[in-house]
Amino acid sequence: MAASRLQTPPRLAKSTLRVIPLGGLGDIGRNMAALEINGQLLLIDCGVLFPEDDHPGVDLILPGFDIIEDRLDDVQGLVLTHGHEDHVGAVPYLLRRRPDIPLIGSRLTLALVAEKIKEHRLSGTQPRPVAEGDRVTLGEFDLEFVAVNHSIPDGLAVFVRTKAGNVLHTGDFKMDQLPLDGRLTDLRALARLGEEGVDLFMVDSTNAEVPGFTTPEKDILPALQRVFATSNQRLIVTSFASHVHRVQQVLDTAVSFGRKVAYVGRSMVRNMGIARDLGYLKVPENTLIDLRELEKYRPDQVVLISTGSQGEPLSALARIANREHPTIRLEPGDTVLLASSLVPGNETAVYRVINGLTKLGARVVHRGNAMVHVSGHASAGELLYVYNLIKPRNVMPVHGEARHLIANADLAVATGVPRERTIIAEDGTVVDLRDHKAKAVGQIECDYIFVDGSTVGDISESSLTDRRILGEEGFISVVAVVNLQTKRVISGPDIHDRGFLEDPSVYETVRGRLTQALTDALEDGVDDTHRLQQVIRRQIGKWVSDTYRRRPMIIPVVVAV
Amino acid sequence: MAASRLQTPPRLAKSTLRVIPLGGLGDIGRNMAALEINGQLLLIDCGVLFPEDDHPGVDLILPGFDIIEDRLDDVQGLVLTHGHEDHVGAVPYLLRRRPDIPLIGSRLTLALVAEKIKEHRLSGTQPRPVAEGDRVTLGEFDLEFVAVNHSIPDGLAVFVRTKAGNVLHTGDFKMDQLPLDGRLTDLRALARLGEEGVDLFMVDSTNAEVPGFTTPEKDILPALQRVFATSNQRLIVTSFASHVHRVQQVLDTAVSFGRKVAYVGRSMVRNMGIARDLGYLKVPENTLIDLRELEKYRPDQVVLISTGSQGEPLSALARIANREHPTIRLEPGDTVLLASSLVPGNETAVYRVINGLTKLGARVVHRGNAMVHVSGHASAGELLYVYNLIKPRNVMPVHGEARHLIANADLAVATGVPRERTIIAEDGTVVDLRDHKAKAVGQIECDYIFVDGSTVGDISESSLTDRRILGEEGFISVVAVVNLQTKRVISGPDIHDRGFLEDPSVYETVRGRLTQALTDALEDGVDDTHRLQQVIRRQIGKWVSDTYRRRPMIIPVVVAV
């Protein structure tokens, strides 16, 4: 059932479990959920959303954790299912408000979060590493962790036992039956928890629209090998900087083809260092070289593993494509392999980079022309398995836009979950679980929190609307100084624009009209600058609309002396 | 060979043919080419490019026909290969400069252009309809037209005979062997022209990266029928408003399922009216209804054929998805079929519409989940056929970004065209044809011409840079009135912003510092407002960067009275 028109939720009854998604329902990103029972809160994930063009100038979007602003002392812990930005990127912003919230996650997840905590110079944090099979009690919440595989190692699902019922949250997952590290999504544990009883199943929806089964990570190896086999010059491979298994496959292939490996890009160097130190990435002896040693080798003796797979303009790859990279130059016949997805919204940027590389004479291999990427999320076929294994009493699809959530609910219904037991929630939908029934009981504001520079939360939609107008149309400013006693315009009106036209002489035609309108208004007894500004706005607004059929922002300033 | 670093072309020798692409090489859009021999010019196509986010606020981008500004009287004619916007959309802007340039194109193409000419209120135009097989002599140019099929009917390739050699330009084309209207791309004519000798082959590159063969238009019929068979409520189908054959298939399917048809969207109504009047669209009796009659029918008795397949925010479909359409409301269980491509760059907009429709309970069928679209362009397999049929002496791939042009040249080389006889040109590359050899001999500026409202060509990159800054960061304006005689600040500084922060009280902390800096400068003898403005810019720029780590545009205005 859709919850969008429900309103203020009732007071939470004793021994009822309340679940509120604080992000990630309606977007791919800023994943976060809050569970509440008997006055205590448990949080699951705290990720960022990367803004698109409809949020100009915004750096990051945080989950709506303003909702729990006054309740931070009730938080028993924050469970982090895995180390991707859309699940952990907002942790420092939450910890700024209360640094000692216990952080519960796998070793790799907490190691990646520790880097963020360091960058934000936070102290007093409380990391508590867990592993699959572990049980942890946090006040009213009894947690058990289940191994899941995904496009980053060491992912965990979390099973939360409470007096009011049990919740299983998958985090992001897929069911690769031949994972590179042998760490399977634990079907036996899911079966056992299903038998115990899953009252509310919160399940990853990202690939619910994709029919069939996600291809195993291992199956990209032949395509990787083919690229290496047909490259006899410089070879650059890009991937997400957290995709340890993808990098592992490139490393292994490099060794078999006798190439050394150099990492390119700060996050690649840092994350692969962490992954290696913790044993998630196996780097054969004498394989890695430092980028500064690159010139000691012929181009065909090294593979560069780089960031920039999404066409990010400041990334190493984009700078290579623009011939702006300080050390790496491409020659005709070199090869670039984008071993990565194409995140919707990034197409233009990625194709711009591909065009740049192609113009330099490089061969560009990508998922459009070779099998060099597989998804990290369970497709429809896998989700059917999971529903049949778990037989949940109630289902709340999470992690997706409306189309993904609805497709996922349809899969649940196909396996026998009653339609009325599937909840299509939005961010801020309040869902209460009681007597094995989950029900949307209200809807609260769960706004985007915008990060812009060092500003967090001070930018609202109204500023963004101004930015959109300014960005599309520019502005015209008119400054005039008037003497209210003598009723005369003593300076100006001076007209300037930015982003509108480039020829200031056009304003000569309207300047006289403005002066006249101001003088008339003053003589008519208008004696406050606000009303004089309105006179200017009206005059020039009409002129610009008639003359240019455009609507720049008009900024009149009248100063009275 | 790449031409980007070539410079000023030599004077054109007598009886040498010069070819200059004025648009469409490096972009998908604004297609246009100029041919020159013995002082006479022939133009081929004159289309628009739809701007993306890197050109904020721009409505259209025109080809670089400023290059021929002084040569318009030498133009013998403008050949229009087909009626798509990216080939004819800029015609009115060219005709404004010289209305009587002869326009040579097929009946449908010229009928669509006539609508544009009417909208722009141009008179004295010279349309000259032609058909496949026709020959037309225009000064030094002897033209012959060849039927090609594409995603709009009545497309023509043009063969241009000159004293210096022959050029074949494909326009946009594919080689559907079972076209809906039976009008094949004329392989026999291509073979015959190949035997005569094609010195320069200008060939559509859009799908050169796509392996294999483009699926026939007819093959989407089963998927269309399945959608109709499983719809028992309202059904909306969207498509490009010029895709006559797609609409024909929807019309035919509607008739077989007993549904009436109503067009939704101004361009759909207009274009299908033209296509029907000219006999390109066959509308069975008693099929069409007017949208105003809609309420006389049950939802399952009508199919709506609508614009908006690219998620355009003002289109009928987007307004339906937002519940903002004046007459059409969707109910749960209704169906929307997007029988269209997903043009790169439009993904976010299209998915926004799909999410909106899904939330309303509609089933959305699109090319992601059903075979409801085929391309209008020849894939790699078809291009190989064409190269082998024509055996061109020189090849210049046109219509595409760098990656497409280079992929197309590789196909030519694979069929035996020598690499040095394939020319990877850019907009403005000057190519001379002489003694059966084509060679890039220079590169001239061929800038984008921006249309914004009724402004054509007055917006430059510097305005767009201002818009980008304003759109990302907003601005802070500071207004102060000073008396240069008394060396005193007599009003202000008043600080305002738009799109930056929403709390004007923050400026209290910097206001005193600004007043002090101004006073100091005045007392130090600074007596021009420009330098006083610099003082303000420096002070507030540093403050905002230190405090917020952001870089809004700073606009200081100092008025001296």
Short mmCIF file of C-alpha atoms in Angstrom, two decimals, chain A residues 34-448:
data_model
loop_
_atom_site.label_atom_id
_atom_site.label_comp_id
_atom_site.label_asym_id
_atom_site.label_seq_id
_atom_site.Cartn_x
_atom_site.Cartn_y
_atom_site.Cartn_z
CA ALA A 34 15.59 3.74 12.15
CA LEU A 35 13.99 1.06 14.33
CA GLU A 36 12.34 2.02 17.61
CA ILE A 37 10.90 0.07 20.52
CA ASN A 38 10.26 1.03 24.12
CA GLY A 39 12.02 4.36 23.76
CA GLN A 40 15.20 2.97 22.22
CA LEU A 41 16.48 3.43 18.67
CA LEU A 42 18.59 1.29 16.39
CA LEU A 43 19.92 2.76 13.14
CA ILE A 44 20.85 0.77 10.04
CA ASP A 45 23.23 2.41 7.52
CA CYS A 46 23.88 6.11 7.01
CA GLY A 47 24.79 6.79 3.38
CA VAL A 48 24.98 9.71 0.99
CA LEU A 49 23.13 10.42 -2.24
CA PHE A 50 25.20 11.98 -5.02
CA PRO A 51 23.18 14.89 -6.38
CA GLU A 52 22.28 15.26 -10.02
CA ASP A 53 21.46 18.32 -12.11
CA ASP A 54 18.27 19.03 -10.21
CA HIS A 55 20.39 19.93 -7.17
CA PRO A 56 22.87 22.41 -8.64
CA GLY A 57 26.04 23.05 -6.67
CA VAL A 58 25.18 20.56 -3.95
CA ASP A 59 28.09 18.28 -2.99
CA LEU A 60 26.22 15.56 -1.10
CA ILE A 61 22.71 14.78 0.10
CA LEU A 62 22.34 13.22 3.57
CA PRO A 63 19.55 11.04 4.96
CA GLY A 64 16.77 12.78 6.87
CA PHE A 65 18.29 12.21 10.28
CA ASP A 66 17.03 15.59 11.47
CA ILE A 67 13.98 13.53 12.50
CA ILE A 68 15.96 11.91 15.32
CA GLU A 69 17.89 15.08 16.22
CA ASP A 70 16.38 15.18 19.75
CA ARG A 71 16.60 11.43 20.21
CA LEU A 72 20.31 10.85 19.63
CA ASP A 73 20.84 9.73 23.23
CA ASP A 74 18.28 6.97 22.71
CA VAL A 75 20.34 5.49 19.87
CA GLN A 76 21.76 2.12 20.92
CA GLY A 77 23.90 1.73 17.83
CA LEU A 78 24.37 2.22 14.11
CA VAL A 79 24.67 -0.98 12.07
CA LEU A 80 26.63 -0.57 8.82
CA THR A 81 25.88 -3.35 6.36
CA HIS A 82 28.83 -2.66 4.03
CA GLY A 83 31.36 0.00 3.10
CA HIS A 84 29.84 1.72 0.04
CA GLU A 85 29.34 5.49 0.12
CA ASP A 86 25.58 5.20 -0.25
CA HIS A 87 25.55 3.23 3.03
CA VAL A 88 28.33 4.82 5.10
CA GLY A 89 29.12 8.20 3.47
CA ALA A 90 26.97 10.23 5.89
CA VAL A 91 28.35 8.60 9.08
CA PRO A 92 30.71 11.53 9.89
CA TYR A 93 27.83 14.00 9.62
CA LEU A 94 25.79 11.94 12.09
CA LEU A 95 28.77 11.48 14.44
CA ARG A 96 29.34 15.25 14.50
CA ARG A 97 26.07 15.37 16.40
CA ARG A 98 26.97 12.49 18.74
CA PRO A 99 30.43 10.97 18.24
CA ASP A 100 30.04 7.97 20.55
CA ILE A 101 27.20 6.22 18.80
CA PRO A 102 28.38 2.58 18.69
CA LEU A 103 29.28 1.64 15.11
CA ILE A 104 28.62 -2.01 14.35
CA GLY A 105 29.94 -3.47 11.11
CA SER A 106 32.40 -5.88 9.55
CA ARG A 107 36.15 -5.30 9.74
CA LEU A 108 36.43 -3.98 6.19
CA THR A 109 33.38 -1.75 6.57
CA LEU A 110 34.69 -0.18 9.79
CA ALA A 111 38.19 0.23 8.33
CA LEU A 112 36.75 2.26 5.43
CA VAL A 113 34.62 4.29 7.84
CA ALA A 114 37.67 4.90 10.05
CA GLU A 115 39.29 6.77 7.13
CA LYS A 116 36.29 9.07 6.92
CA ILE A 117 36.31 9.66 10.66
CA LYS A 118 39.97 10.61 10.39
CA GLU A 119 39.31 13.03 7.51
CA HIS A 120 36.56 14.71 9.51
CA ARG A 121 38.85 14.84 12.61
CA LEU A 122 36.26 13.23 14.88
CA SER A 123 37.28 11.69 18.18
CA GLY A 124 35.60 9.51 20.77
CA THR A 125 34.03 7.19 18.21
CA GLN A 126 33.06 3.65 19.21
CA PRO A 127 33.67 1.11 16.45
CA ARG A 128 32.57 -2.45 17.30
CA PRO A 129 33.60 -4.94 14.62
CA VAL A 130 31.40 -8.00 14.09
CA ALA A 131 31.42 -10.96 11.71
CA GLU A 132 28.83 -13.28 10.25
CA GLY A 133 27.29 -15.49 12.95
CA ASP A 134 27.99 -12.98 15.72
CA ARG A 135 25.20 -11.95 18.08
CA VAL A 136 25.21 -8.58 19.80
CA THR A 137 22.66 -7.22 22.27
CA LEU A 138 22.06 -3.47 22.27
CA GLY A 139 19.33 -2.62 24.79
CA GLU A 140 16.05 -3.83 23.40
CA PHE A 141 17.67 -5.03 20.18
CA ASP A 142 19.23 -8.45 19.78
CA LEU A 143 21.29 -8.52 16.57
CA GLU A 144 22.57 -11.44 14.52
CA PHE A 145 24.70 -11.01 11.42
CA VAL A 146 24.53 -12.99 8.20
CA ALA A 147 27.13 -13.09 5.42
CA VAL A 148 25.97 -11.66 2.09
CA ASN A 149 27.97 -11.05 -1.06
CA HIS A 150 27.95 -7.83 -3.04
CA SER A 151 30.33 -5.71 -5.13
CA ILE A 152 32.47 -5.02 -2.04
CA PRO A 153 33.67 -7.73 0.33
CA ASP A 154 32.47 -8.40 3.86
CA GLY A 155 28.83 -7.35 3.49
CA LEU A 156 26.40 -8.32 6.25
CA ALA A 157 22.67 -8.68 6.51
CA VAL A 158 21.31 -8.04 9.99
CA PHE A 159 18.55 -9.93 11.81
CA VAL A 160 17.04 -7.87 14.63
CA ARG A 161 15.09 -9.68 17.33
CA THR A 162 12.77 -7.53 19.46
CA LYS A 163 9.88 -8.15 21.84
CA ALA A 164 7.52 -7.06 19.08
CA GLY A 165 8.93 -9.27 16.35
CA ASN A 166 11.92 -9.88 14.13
CA VAL A 167 13.25 -7.78 11.29
CA LEU A 168 15.65 -9.00 8.63
CA HIS A 169 17.48 -6.28 6.66
CA THR A 170 19.53 -7.53 3.71
CA GLY A 171 21.74 -4.52 3.18
CA ASP A 172 22.85 -4.60 -0.46
CA PHE A 173 23.35 -8.15 -1.66
CA LYS A 174 23.43 -10.61 -4.48
CA MET A 175 23.71 -14.39 -4.52
CA ASP A 176 26.88 -15.08 -6.47
CA GLN A 177 27.16 -18.87 -6.19
CA LEU A 178 30.82 -18.83 -7.21
CA PRO A 179 32.17 -15.76 -5.38
CA LEU A 180 35.83 -14.95 -5.82
CA ASP A 181 36.53 -15.17 -2.06
CA GLY A 182 34.28 -18.21 -1.48
CA ARG A 183 32.12 -16.16 0.90
CA LEU A 184 28.57 -17.05 -0.10
CA THR A 185 25.38 -15.28 0.85
CA ASP A 186 24.52 -17.64 3.71
CA LEU A 187 21.46 -19.49 2.45
CA ARG A 188 21.45 -21.83 5.44
CA ALA A 189 21.33 -18.93 7.88
CA LEU A 190 18.55 -17.28 5.88
CA ALA A 191 16.61 -20.58 5.94
CA ARG A 192 17.09 -20.91 9.69
CA LEU A 193 15.98 -17.33 10.35
CA GLY A 194 13.02 -17.88 8.04
CA GLU A 195 12.00 -20.87 10.13
CA GLU A 196 12.34 -18.82 13.31
CA GLY A 197 10.09 -16.23 11.68
CA VAL A 198 10.81 -13.01 9.82
CA ASP A 199 8.06 -10.54 10.66
CA LEU A 200 9.40 -7.73 8.52
CA PHE A 201 11.76 -8.29 5.62
CA MET A 202 13.59 -5.16 4.40
CA VAL A 203 15.07 -6.18 1.08
CA ASP A 204 17.35 -4.60 -1.55
CA SER A 205 15.34 -3.60 -4.65
CA THR A 206 18.06 -2.18 -6.92
CA ASN A 207 17.86 -4.95 -9.53
CA ALA A 208 14.26 -6.10 -8.94
CA GLU A 209 13.35 -4.99 -12.48
CA VAL A 210 16.16 -7.06 -14.01
CA PRO A 211 14.93 -10.50 -15.07
CA GLY A 212 16.95 -13.64 -14.37
CA PHE A 213 20.12 -13.93 -12.36
CA THR A 214 23.12 -11.67 -11.91
CA THR A 215 26.15 -13.14 -13.66
CA PRO A 216 28.94 -14.33 -11.33
CA GLU A 217 31.86 -11.93 -10.91
CA LYS A 218 34.20 -14.69 -12.11
CA ASP A 219 32.54 -14.73 -15.53
CA ILE A 220 34.17 -11.47 -16.58
CA LEU A 221 37.61 -13.12 -16.48
CA PRO A 222 37.59 -14.30 -20.13
CA ALA A 223 36.84 -10.77 -21.35
CA LEU A 224 39.60 -9.37 -19.11
CA GLN A 225 42.03 -11.94 -20.46
CA ARG A 226 41.08 -11.11 -24.03
CA VAL A 227 41.82 -7.43 -23.42
CA PHE A 228 45.23 -8.25 -21.94
CA ALA A 229 45.98 -10.70 -24.75
CA THR A 230 45.27 -8.09 -27.43
CA SER A 231 47.12 -5.21 -25.73
CA ASN A 232 50.78 -4.74 -26.52
CA GLN A 233 51.09 -1.13 -25.35
CA ARG A 234 49.81 0.89 -22.40
CA LEU A 235 46.75 -0.63 -20.68
CA ILE A 236 44.55 1.24 -18.21
CA VAL A 237 41.70 -0.44 -16.32
CA THR A 238 39.16 1.59 -14.36
CA SER A 239 36.80 0.32 -11.68
CA PHE A 240 35.06 1.61 -8.59
CA ALA A 241 37.74 2.22 -5.96
CA SER A 242 36.00 -0.12 -3.52
CA HIS A 243 35.51 -3.08 -5.86
CA VAL A 244 38.16 -5.30 -4.30
CA HIS A 245 37.20 -8.42 -6.25
CA ARG A 246 37.23 -6.63 -9.59
CA VAL A 247 40.71 -5.31 -8.79
CA GLN A 248 41.72 -8.79 -7.62
CA GLN A 249 40.80 -10.19 -11.02
CA VAL A 250 42.75 -7.47 -12.80
CA LEU A 251 45.75 -8.11 -10.54
CA ASP A 252 45.63 -11.85 -11.19
CA THR A 253 45.30 -11.33 -14.94
CA ALA A 254 48.17 -8.84 -14.89
CA VAL A 255 50.40 -11.42 -13.19
CA SER A 256 49.50 -14.10 -15.74
CA PHE A 257 50.38 -11.71 -18.57
CA GLY A 258 53.59 -10.57 -16.90
CA ARG A 259 52.51 -6.98 -16.25
CA LYS A 260 53.21 -5.00 -13.10
CA VAL A 261 50.37 -3.01 -11.53
CA ALA A 262 50.23 0.65 -10.47
CA TYR A 263 47.20 2.24 -8.80
CA VAL A 264 46.09 5.65 -10.05
CA GLY A 265 43.85 7.90 -7.96
CA ARG A 266 43.85 8.67 -4.25
CA SER A 267 40.84 6.54 -3.29
CA MET A 268 42.12 3.54 -5.26
CA VAL A 269 45.50 3.68 -3.50
CA ARG A 270 43.90 4.12 -0.08
CA ASN A 271 41.15 1.49 -0.36
CA MET A 272 43.32 -1.17 -1.93
CA GLY A 273 45.89 -0.54 0.79
CA ILE A 274 43.25 -1.16 3.46
CA ALA A 275 41.91 -4.23 1.65
CA ARG A 276 45.39 -5.71 1.35
CA ASP A 277 46.34 -4.97 4.97
CA LEU A 278 43.20 -6.70 6.18
CA GLY A 279 43.67 -9.69 3.88
CA TYR A 280 40.73 -9.05 1.53
CA LEU A 281 43.00 -8.41 -1.44
CA LYS A 282 45.80 -10.86 -2.24
CA VAL A 283 48.64 -9.08 -3.98
CA PRO A 284 51.31 -11.44 -5.38
CA GLU A 285 54.94 -10.56 -4.61
CA ASN A 286 56.65 -8.10 -6.97
CA THR A 287 53.42 -7.06 -8.64
CA LEU A 288 52.74 -3.56 -7.37
CA ILE A 289 54.81 -0.62 -8.41
CA ASP A 290 54.46 2.99 -7.37
CA LEU A 291 53.16 5.36 -10.01
CA ARG A 292 56.35 7.39 -9.57
CA GLU A 293 58.36 4.39 -10.86
CA LEU A 294 56.26 4.18 -14.03
CA GLU A 295 58.93 5.55 -16.35
CA LYS A 296 61.27 2.69 -15.43
CA TYR A 297 59.00 0.32 -17.37
CA ARG A 298 57.90 -0.01 -20.96
CA PRO A 299 54.17 0.70 -21.43
CA ASP A 300 53.45 -2.98 -22.13
CA GLN A 301 55.02 -4.04 -18.83
CA VAL A 302 52.49 -2.34 -16.59
CA VAL A 303 48.72 -2.13 -16.17
CA LEU A 304 47.34 0.99 -14.49
CA ILE A 305 44.29 0.48 -12.28
CA SER A 306 42.55 3.80 -12.05
CA THR A 307 39.57 5.69 -10.67
CA GLY A 308 37.27 7.65 -12.95
CA SER A 309 34.95 4.97 -14.29
CA GLN A 310 31.97 7.33 -14.02
CA GLY A 311 33.57 10.12 -16.05
CA GLU A 312 34.15 12.31 -12.98
CA PRO A 313 35.76 15.46 -14.43
CA LEU A 314 38.55 15.64 -11.85
CA SER A 315 39.40 11.93 -11.92
CA ALA A 316 42.65 10.53 -13.27
CA LEU A 317 40.92 9.03 -16.31
CA ALA A 318 39.16 12.26 -17.32
CA ARG A 319 42.45 14.12 -17.04
CA ILE A 320 44.19 11.48 -19.16
CA ALA A 321 41.42 11.82 -21.78
CA ASN A 322 41.91 15.61 -21.82
CA ARG A 323 45.74 15.32 -21.96
CA GLU A 324 45.83 17.10 -18.60
CA HIS A 325 47.28 14.32 -16.48
CA PRO A 326 50.70 15.29 -15.07
CA THR A 327 52.43 11.98 -15.88
CA ILE A 328 50.26 9.64 -17.96
CA ARG A 329 50.01 10.20 -21.74
CA LEU A 330 48.13 7.96 -24.14
CA GLU A 331 49.43 6.95 -27.57
CA PRO A 332 47.46 5.59 -30.52
CA GLY A 333 47.04 1.85 -29.99
CA ASP A 334 46.84 2.04 -26.19
CA THR A 335 43.88 0.37 -24.49
CA VAL A 336 41.49 1.64 -21.82
CA LEU A 337 39.13 -0.84 -20.16
CA LEU A 338 36.17 0.53 -18.20
CA ALA A 339 35.42 -2.48 -15.99
CA SER A 340 32.46 -0.82 -14.36
CA SER A 341 28.77 -0.01 -14.53
CA LEU A 342 27.39 3.13 -16.10
CA VAL A 343 25.44 4.73 -13.25
CA PRO A 344 22.27 6.41 -14.67
CA GLY A 345 22.82 10.15 -14.91
CA ASN A 346 26.52 9.75 -15.70
CA GLU A 347 26.13 8.79 -19.38
CA THR A 348 27.09 12.17 -20.80
CA ALA A 349 30.21 12.40 -18.63
CA VAL A 350 31.29 8.84 -19.41
CA TYR A 351 30.80 9.24 -23.16
CA ARG A 352 32.71 12.51 -23.06
CA VAL A 353 35.68 10.63 -21.57
CA ILE A 354 35.31 7.77 -24.08
CA ASN A 355 35.27 10.30 -26.95
CA GLY A 356 38.40 11.97 -25.57
CA LEU A 357 40.22 8.66 -25.26
CA THR A 358 39.09 7.58 -28.73
CA LYS A 359 40.33 10.81 -30.27
CA LEU A 360 43.77 10.11 -28.77
CA GLY A 361 43.72 6.86 -30.73
CA ALA A 362 43.02 4.56 -27.79
CA ARG A 363 40.89 1.45 -28.03
CA VAL A 364 38.17 1.73 -25.39
CA VAL A 365 36.61 -1.47 -24.07
CA HIS A 366 33.51 -1.05 -21.93
CA ARG A 367 30.36 -2.89 -20.91
CA GLY A 368 28.74 -1.69 -24.14
CA ASN A 369 31.14 -3.76 -26.25
CA ALA A 370 32.45 -6.54 -23.95
CA MET A 371 31.38 -8.52 -20.86
CA VAL A 372 33.57 -6.58 -18.47
CA HIS A 373 31.08 -5.76 -15.73
CA VAL A 374 28.49 -7.56 -13.63
CA SER A 375 26.13 -6.00 -11.10
CA GLY A 376 26.43 -6.24 -7.34
CA HIS A 377 22.71 -6.65 -6.72
CA ALA A 378 20.33 -9.62 -6.76
CA SER A 379 18.19 -9.77 -9.90
CA ALA A 380 14.55 -10.87 -9.93
CA GLY A 381 15.42 -14.58 -10.06
CA GLU A 382 17.60 -14.36 -6.95
CA LEU A 383 14.99 -12.33 -5.09
CA LEU A 384 12.43 -15.09 -5.75
CA TYR A 385 14.82 -17.60 -4.14
CA VAL A 386 15.21 -15.35 -1.13
CA TYR A 387 11.48 -14.85 -0.67
CA ASN A 388 10.89 -18.61 -0.89
CA LEU A 389 13.70 -19.33 1.54
CA ILE A 390 12.56 -16.80 4.11
CA LYS A 391 8.77 -16.76 3.66
CA PRO A 392 8.50 -13.36 5.34
CA ARG A 393 5.25 -12.30 7.02
CA ASN A 394 5.63 -8.70 5.85
CA VAL A 395 7.87 -7.18 3.19
CA MET A 396 9.21 -3.64 2.84
CA PRO A 397 11.31 -3.21 -0.30
CA VAL A 398 14.20 -0.79 0.30
CA HIS A 399 17.04 0.75 -1.78
CA GLY A 400 15.43 1.99 -4.94
CA GLU A 401 13.31 4.40 -6.87
CA ALA A 402 9.54 3.82 -6.95
CA ARG A 403 9.85 1.59 -10.03
CA HIS A 404 12.34 -0.69 -8.24
CA LEU A 405 10.36 -0.90 -4.99
CA ILE A 406 7.15 -1.75 -6.80
CA ALA A 407 8.85 -4.37 -8.98
CA ASN A 408 10.29 -5.95 -5.83
CA ALA A 409 6.90 -6.03 -4.08
CA ASP A 410 5.46 -7.75 -7.16
CA LEU A 411 8.11 -10.47 -6.80
CA ALA A 412 7.16 -10.97 -3.13
CA VAL A 413 3.50 -11.27 -4.11
CA ALA A 414 4.41 -13.78 -6.84
CA THR A 415 5.92 -16.05 -4.15
CA GLY A 416 2.77 -15.89 -2.04
CA VAL A 417 3.22 -12.87 0.22
CA PRO A 418 -0.24 -11.25 0.41
CA ARG A 419 -0.35 -7.89 -1.40
CA GLU A 420 -1.55 -6.17 1.80
CA ARG A 421 1.54 -7.46 3.62
CA THR A 422 3.89 -5.67 1.20
CA ILE A 423 4.59 -2.07 2.11
CA ILE A 424 5.60 0.44 -0.55
CA ALA A 425 7.02 3.07 1.77
CA GLU A 426 8.73 6.36 1.13
CA ASP A 427 11.38 8.14 3.13
CA GLY A 428 9.65 9.17 6.36
CA THR A 429 6.88 6.58 6.19
CA VAL A 430 6.20 5.32 9.72
CA VAL A 431 5.60 1.56 9.82
CA ASP A 432 4.49 -0.19 13.01
CA LEU A 433 4.94 -3.91 13.58
CA ARG A 434 2.59 -5.60 16.01
CA ASP A 435 1.05 -9.07 16.22
CA HIS A 436 3.11 -10.07 13.15
CA LYS A 437 1.49 -7.37 11.08
CA ALA A 438 3.34 -4.39 9.65
CA LYS A 439 1.32 -1.35 8.74
CA ALA A 440 2.10 2.17 7.55
CA VAL A 441 0.62 4.40 10.25
CA GLY A 442 1.91 7.82 9.29
CA GLN A 443 4.21 9.93 7.24
CA ILE A 444 6.65 12.51 8.54
CA GLU A 445 8.86 15.02 6.74
CA CYS A 446 12.15 13.43 5.81
CA ASP A 447 13.80 16.15 3.77
CA TYR A 448 17.09 16.07 1.95
#
